[in-house]
Coordinates of C-alpha atoms in Angstrom, one line a residue:
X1 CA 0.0 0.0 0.0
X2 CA 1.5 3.5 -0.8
X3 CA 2.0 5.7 1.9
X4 CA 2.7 9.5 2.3
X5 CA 6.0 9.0 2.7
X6 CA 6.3 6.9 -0.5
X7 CA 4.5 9.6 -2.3
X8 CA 6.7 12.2 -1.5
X9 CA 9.7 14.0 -3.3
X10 CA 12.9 13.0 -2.5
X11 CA 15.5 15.3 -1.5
X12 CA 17.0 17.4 -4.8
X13 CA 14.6 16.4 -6.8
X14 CA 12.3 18.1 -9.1
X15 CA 8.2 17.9 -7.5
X16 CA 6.7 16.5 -11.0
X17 CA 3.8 15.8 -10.0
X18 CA 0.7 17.4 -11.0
X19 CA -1.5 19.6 -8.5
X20 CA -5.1 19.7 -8.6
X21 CA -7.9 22.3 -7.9
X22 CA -9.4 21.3 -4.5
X23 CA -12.8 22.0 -3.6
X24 CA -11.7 24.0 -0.8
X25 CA -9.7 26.5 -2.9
X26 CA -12.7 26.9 -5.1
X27 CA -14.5 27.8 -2.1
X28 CA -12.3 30.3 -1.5
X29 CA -12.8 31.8 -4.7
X30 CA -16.2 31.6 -4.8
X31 CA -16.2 33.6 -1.6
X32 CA -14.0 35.8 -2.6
X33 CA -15.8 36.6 -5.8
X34 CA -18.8 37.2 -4.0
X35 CA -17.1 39.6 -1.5
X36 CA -15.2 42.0 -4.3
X37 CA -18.8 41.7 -6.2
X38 CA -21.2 41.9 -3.1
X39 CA -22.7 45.5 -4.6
X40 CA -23.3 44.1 -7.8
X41 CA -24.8 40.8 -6.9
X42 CA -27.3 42.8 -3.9
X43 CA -28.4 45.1 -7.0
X44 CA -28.4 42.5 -9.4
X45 CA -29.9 39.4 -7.7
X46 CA -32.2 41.3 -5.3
X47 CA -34.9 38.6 -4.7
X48 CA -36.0 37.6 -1.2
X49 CA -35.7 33.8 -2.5
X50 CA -32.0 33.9 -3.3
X51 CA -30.9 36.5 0.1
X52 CA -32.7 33.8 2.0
X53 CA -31.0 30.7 0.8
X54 CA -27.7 32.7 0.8
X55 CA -28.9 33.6 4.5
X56 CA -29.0 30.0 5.3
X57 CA -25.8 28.6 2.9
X58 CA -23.7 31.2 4.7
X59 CA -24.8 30.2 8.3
X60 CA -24.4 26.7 7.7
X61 CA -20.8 26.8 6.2
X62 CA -19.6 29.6 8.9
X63 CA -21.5 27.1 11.8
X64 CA -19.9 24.2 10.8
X65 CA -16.3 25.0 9.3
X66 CA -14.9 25.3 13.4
X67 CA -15.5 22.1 13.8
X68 CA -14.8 20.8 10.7
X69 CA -11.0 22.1 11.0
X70 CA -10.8 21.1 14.9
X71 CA -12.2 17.8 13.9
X72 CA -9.4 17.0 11.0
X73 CA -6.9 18.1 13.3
X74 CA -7.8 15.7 15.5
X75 CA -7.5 12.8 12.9
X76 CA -4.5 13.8 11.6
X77 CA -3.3 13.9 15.0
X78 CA -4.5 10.4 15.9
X79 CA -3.3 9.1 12.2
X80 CA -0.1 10.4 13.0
X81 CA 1.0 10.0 16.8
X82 CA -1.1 7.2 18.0
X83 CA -0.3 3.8 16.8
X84 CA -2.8 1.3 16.5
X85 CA -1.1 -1.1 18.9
X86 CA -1.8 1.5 22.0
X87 CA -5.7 0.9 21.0
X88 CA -4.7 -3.2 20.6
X89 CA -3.1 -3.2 24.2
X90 CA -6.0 -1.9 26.4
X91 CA -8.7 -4.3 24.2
X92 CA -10.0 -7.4 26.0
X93 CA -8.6 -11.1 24.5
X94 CA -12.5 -11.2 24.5
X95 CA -13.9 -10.4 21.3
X96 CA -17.4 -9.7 22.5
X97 CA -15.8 -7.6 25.9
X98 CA -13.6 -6.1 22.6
X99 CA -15.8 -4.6 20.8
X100 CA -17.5 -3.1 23.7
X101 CA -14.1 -0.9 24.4
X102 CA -13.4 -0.3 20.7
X103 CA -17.1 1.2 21.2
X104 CA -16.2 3.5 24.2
X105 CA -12.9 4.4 22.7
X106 CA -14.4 6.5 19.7
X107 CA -15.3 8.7 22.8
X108 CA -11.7 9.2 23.8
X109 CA -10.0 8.8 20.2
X110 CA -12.1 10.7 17.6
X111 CA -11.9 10.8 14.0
X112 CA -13.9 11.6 10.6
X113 CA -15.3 9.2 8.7
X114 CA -12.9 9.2 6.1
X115 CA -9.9 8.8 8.7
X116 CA -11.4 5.9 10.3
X117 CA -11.6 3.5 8.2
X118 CA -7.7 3.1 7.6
X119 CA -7.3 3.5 11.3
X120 CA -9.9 0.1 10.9
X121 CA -7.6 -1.4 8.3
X122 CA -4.2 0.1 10.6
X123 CA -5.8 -2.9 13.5
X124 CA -7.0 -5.1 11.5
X125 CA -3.2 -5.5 10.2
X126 CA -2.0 -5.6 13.5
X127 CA -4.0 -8.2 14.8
X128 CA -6.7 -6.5 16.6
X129 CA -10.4 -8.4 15.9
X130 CA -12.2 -7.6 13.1
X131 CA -15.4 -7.1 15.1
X132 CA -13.6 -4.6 17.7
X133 CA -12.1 -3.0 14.7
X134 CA -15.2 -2.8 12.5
X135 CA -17.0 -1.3 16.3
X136 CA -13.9 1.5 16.4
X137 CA -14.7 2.8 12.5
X138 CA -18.1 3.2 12.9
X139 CA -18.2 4.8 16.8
X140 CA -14.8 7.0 16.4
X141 CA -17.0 9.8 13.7
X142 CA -20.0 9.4 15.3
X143 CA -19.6 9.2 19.5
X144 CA -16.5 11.8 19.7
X145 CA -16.7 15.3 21.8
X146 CA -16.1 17.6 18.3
X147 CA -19.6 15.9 17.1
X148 CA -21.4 15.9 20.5
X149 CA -20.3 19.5 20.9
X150 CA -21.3 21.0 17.1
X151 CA -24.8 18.9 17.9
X152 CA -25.1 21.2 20.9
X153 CA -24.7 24.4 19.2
X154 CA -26.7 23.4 16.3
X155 CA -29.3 22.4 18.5
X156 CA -29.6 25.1 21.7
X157 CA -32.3 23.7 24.6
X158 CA -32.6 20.3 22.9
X159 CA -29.5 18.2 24.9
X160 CA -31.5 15.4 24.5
X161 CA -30.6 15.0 20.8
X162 CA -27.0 14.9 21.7
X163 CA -27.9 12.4 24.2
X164 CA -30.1 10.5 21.6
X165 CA -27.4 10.4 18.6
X166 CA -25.0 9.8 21.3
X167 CA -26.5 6.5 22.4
X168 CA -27.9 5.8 18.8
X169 CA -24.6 6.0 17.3
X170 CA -22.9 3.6 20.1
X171 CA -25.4 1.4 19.7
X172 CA -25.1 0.9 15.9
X173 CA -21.3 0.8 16.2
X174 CA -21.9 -2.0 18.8
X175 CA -24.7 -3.9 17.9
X176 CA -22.4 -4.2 14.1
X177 CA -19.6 -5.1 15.9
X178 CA -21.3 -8.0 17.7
X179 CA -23.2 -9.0 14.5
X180 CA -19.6 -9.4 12.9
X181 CA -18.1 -11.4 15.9
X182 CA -21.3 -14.0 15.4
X183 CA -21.6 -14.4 11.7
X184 CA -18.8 -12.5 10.0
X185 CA -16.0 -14.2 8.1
X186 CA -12.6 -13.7 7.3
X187 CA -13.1 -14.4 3.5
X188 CA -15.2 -11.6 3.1
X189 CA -12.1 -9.3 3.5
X190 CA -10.3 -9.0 0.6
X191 CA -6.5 -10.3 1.3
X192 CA -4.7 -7.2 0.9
X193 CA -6.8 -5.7 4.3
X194 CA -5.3 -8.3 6.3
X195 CA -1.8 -7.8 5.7
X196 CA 0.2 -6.6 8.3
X197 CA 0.7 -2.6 7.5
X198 CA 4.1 -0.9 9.3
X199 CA 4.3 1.7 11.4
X200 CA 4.5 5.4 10.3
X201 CA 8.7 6.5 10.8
X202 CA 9.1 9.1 13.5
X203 CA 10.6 11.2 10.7
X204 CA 7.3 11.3 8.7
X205 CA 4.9 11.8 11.5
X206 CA 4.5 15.4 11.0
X207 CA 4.2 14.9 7.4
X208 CA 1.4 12.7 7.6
X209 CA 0.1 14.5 9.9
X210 CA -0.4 17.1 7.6
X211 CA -1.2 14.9 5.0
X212 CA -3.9 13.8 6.4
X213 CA -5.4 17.0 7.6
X214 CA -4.9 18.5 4.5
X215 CA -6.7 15.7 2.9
X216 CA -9.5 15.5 5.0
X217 CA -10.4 18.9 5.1
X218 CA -10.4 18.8 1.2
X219 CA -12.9 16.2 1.6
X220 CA -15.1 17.3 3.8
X221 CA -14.8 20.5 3.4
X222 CA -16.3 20.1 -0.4
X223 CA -18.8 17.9 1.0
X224 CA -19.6 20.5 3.4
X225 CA -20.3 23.2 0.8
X226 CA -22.2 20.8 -1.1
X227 CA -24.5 20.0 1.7
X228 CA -25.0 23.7 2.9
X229 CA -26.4 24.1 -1.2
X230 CA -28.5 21.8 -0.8
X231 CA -29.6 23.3 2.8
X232 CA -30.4 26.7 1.2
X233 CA -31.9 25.2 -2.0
X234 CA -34.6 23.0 -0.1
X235 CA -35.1 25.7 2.3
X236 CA -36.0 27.8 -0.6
X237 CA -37.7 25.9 -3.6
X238 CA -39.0 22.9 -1.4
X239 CA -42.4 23.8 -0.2
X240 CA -42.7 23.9 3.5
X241 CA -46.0 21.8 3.2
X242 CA -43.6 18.6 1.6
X243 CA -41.7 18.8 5.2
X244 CA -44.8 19.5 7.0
X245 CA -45.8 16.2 5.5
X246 CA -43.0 14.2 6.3
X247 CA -43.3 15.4 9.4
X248 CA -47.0 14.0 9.3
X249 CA -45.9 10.8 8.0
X250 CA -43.1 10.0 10.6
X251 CA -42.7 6.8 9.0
X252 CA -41.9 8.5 5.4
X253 CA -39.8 10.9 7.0
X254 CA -37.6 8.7 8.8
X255 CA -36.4 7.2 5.1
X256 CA -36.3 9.8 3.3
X257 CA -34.1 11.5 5.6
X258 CA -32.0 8.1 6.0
X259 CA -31.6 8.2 2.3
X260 CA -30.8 11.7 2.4
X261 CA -28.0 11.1 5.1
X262 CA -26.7 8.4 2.5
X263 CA -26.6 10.6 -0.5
X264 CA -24.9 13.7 0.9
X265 CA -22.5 12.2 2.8
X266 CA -21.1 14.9 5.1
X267 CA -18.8 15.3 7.3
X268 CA -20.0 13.9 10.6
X269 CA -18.4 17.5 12.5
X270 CA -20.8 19.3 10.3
X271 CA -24.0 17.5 9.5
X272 CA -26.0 18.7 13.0
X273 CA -26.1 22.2 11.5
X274 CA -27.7 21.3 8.0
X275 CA -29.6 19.0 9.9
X276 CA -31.0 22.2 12.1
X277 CA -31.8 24.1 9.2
X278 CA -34.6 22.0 8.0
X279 CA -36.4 23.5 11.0
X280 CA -39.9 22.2 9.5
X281 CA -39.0 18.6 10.0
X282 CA -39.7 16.8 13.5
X283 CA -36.5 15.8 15.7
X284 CA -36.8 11.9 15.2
X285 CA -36.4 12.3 11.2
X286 CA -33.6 14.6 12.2
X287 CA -31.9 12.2 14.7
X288 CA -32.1 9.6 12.1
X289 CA -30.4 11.4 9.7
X290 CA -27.5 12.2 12.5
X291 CA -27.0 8.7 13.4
X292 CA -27.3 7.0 10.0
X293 CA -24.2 9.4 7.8
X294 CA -21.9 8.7 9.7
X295 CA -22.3 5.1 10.0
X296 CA -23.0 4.4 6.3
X297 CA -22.9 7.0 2.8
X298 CA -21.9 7.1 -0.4
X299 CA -18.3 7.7 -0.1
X300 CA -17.9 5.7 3.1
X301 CA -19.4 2.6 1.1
X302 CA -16.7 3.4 -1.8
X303 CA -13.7 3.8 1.0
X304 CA -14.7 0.3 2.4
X305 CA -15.3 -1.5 -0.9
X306 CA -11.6 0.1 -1.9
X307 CA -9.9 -1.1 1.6
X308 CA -11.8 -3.9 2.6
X309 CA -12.7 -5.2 -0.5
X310 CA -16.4 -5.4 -2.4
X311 CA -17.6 -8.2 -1.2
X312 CA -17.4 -7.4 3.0
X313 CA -18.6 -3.9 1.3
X314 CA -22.0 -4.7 -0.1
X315 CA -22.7 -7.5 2.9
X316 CA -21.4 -4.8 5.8
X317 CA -22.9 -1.5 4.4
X318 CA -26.6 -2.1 3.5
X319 CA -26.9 -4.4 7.2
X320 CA -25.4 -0.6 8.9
X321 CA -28.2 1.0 7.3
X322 CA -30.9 -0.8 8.2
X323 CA -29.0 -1.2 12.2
X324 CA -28.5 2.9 11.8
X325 CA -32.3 3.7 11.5
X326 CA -33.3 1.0 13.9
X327 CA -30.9 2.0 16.5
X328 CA -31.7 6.0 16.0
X329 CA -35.4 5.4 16.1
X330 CA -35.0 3.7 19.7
X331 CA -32.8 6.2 20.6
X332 CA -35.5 8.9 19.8
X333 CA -38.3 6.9 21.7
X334 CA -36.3 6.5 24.5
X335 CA -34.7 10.5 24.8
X336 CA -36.8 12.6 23.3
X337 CA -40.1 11.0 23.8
X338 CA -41.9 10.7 20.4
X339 CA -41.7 11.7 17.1
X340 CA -41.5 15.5 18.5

């Protein structure tokens, strides 16, 4: 497998390599376009329509974007300085006891989505269980303080969402983990996930540090922008009836915003605040949408089928969705009392 420091540029030579635009440098120009042209868009765009859903796409992205960066600092952190035999000590020879701990320990180790699922495959190759492994990528996004705190603030005078995605979230981690130890096999993993994988050289730990922030905030931060546009766009050329509706039809609203979760795939440091916007819809739909993206989207299902392999891919991901909704919806019943 190729690692930062294989990709880099040796000393005295040449950096051939071709740089891409990243999403978050066309962010930048975006909003720096719109500032040097803020006179001529308010004159030239004056409709109530667009200065609401710029209202709500600027509140979203300026919400979330502290805890975006905090929480890729954090992974880079954890990718860099803490090896994954420090998490393989302190786990029970157990594999049930394990997977309990590898649950808990997204509380004290966090990481985004995108960074825990080759801290999965870092365990896996170092013996740890698959089940306690599998447990750890699906609770380190979703359980960690960064995501508990952003839920807060997106949420004032409702703590008991961030109690419910809290307990939905460990749940689905667990409950998949325990699946896993009872009926998982080894032979759905493709070969080159089980290989042991070295440890990063002190030399290069700053470097992949780096790396990996830098990468994950390119991700997510696009992913971010992406899901604030969507944000403003429903809040403006969605009806309010259609949420009203949903929120009439819990059942439909639970799924729709389950697939919804799926399809945009954010960043688990940033999805409470899009989640807030759609202030029409109840809170169950809402938690439901909280505990299902970080457990199971679009580019999560591609990052497992490319490390894992296809096959533990399309068995493991559509078995987290329906676990997600299941688990979120007891969460719900149990915290906030209803379908409020």
């Amino acid at each position: 497998m190729e690692t930062v420091s294989d990709v880099a540029v040796r000393p005295g030579e040449p950096d051939r390599r071709r740089r891409g635009i990243t999403s978050v440098e066309v962010l930048c120009a975006v909003l720096l376009i719109a500032i040097l042209g803020q006179t001529w868009l308010q004159s030239t765009l004056d409709v109530p329509a667009l200065r609401t859903g710029a209202t709500v796409f600027v509140a979203v992205c300026v919400q979330a974007m502290p805890f975006l960066v905090l929480g890729v600092l954090i992974s880079g952190g954890i990718a860099a300085f803490v090896p994954a035999r420090v998490l393989r000590r302190v786990l029970p020879r157990r594999e049930g006891a394990a997977v309990g701990v590898a649950g808990l320990a997204g509380v004290a180790l966090p990481g985004c989505e995108c960074a825990s699922v080759p801290v999965a495959r870092r365990l896996i190759g170092q013996g740890v269980a698959p089940a306690a492994a599998l447990t750890f990528l699906l609770a380190a996004p979703a359980v960690n303080p960064v995501v508990l705190v952003a839920t807060a603030v997106a949420f004032p005078g409702e703590p008991g969402m961030v109690i419910a995605r809290f307990l939905g979230s460990l749940a689905t981690a667990m409950v998949m983990g325990w699946l896993w130890a009872r009926w998982g096999k080894l032979e759905w993993i493709a070969e080159r996930a089980l290989r042991r994988m070295p440890d990063i050289a002190v030399g290069n730990r700053w470097r992949t540090f780096a790396e990996t922030a830098r990468a994950d905030l390119v991700d997510a931060g696009g992913f971010l922008v992406l899901g604030a546009l969507i944000s403003a766009a429903m809040g403006v050329l969605v009806p309010g009836e259609w949420f009203g509706v949903l929120g009439e039809q819990i059942v439909l609203g639970i799924l729709v915003m389950a697939v919804l979760a799926v399809v945009l795939a954010l960043c688990s440091e940033a999805d409470a605040f899009v989640a807030a916007s759609l202030s029409a819809l109840p809170l169950l739909p809402k938690l439901v949408f909280l505990v299902v993206g970080p457990a199971i989207d679009v580019k999560l299902f591609a990052l497992q089928a490319g490390t894992f392999g296809r096959s533990f891919a399309l068995r493991f991901a559509p078995v987290t969705f329906v676990v997600a909704i299941v688990c979120a919806v007891l969460a719900g019943w149990l915290v906030l009392g209803g379908v409020r």
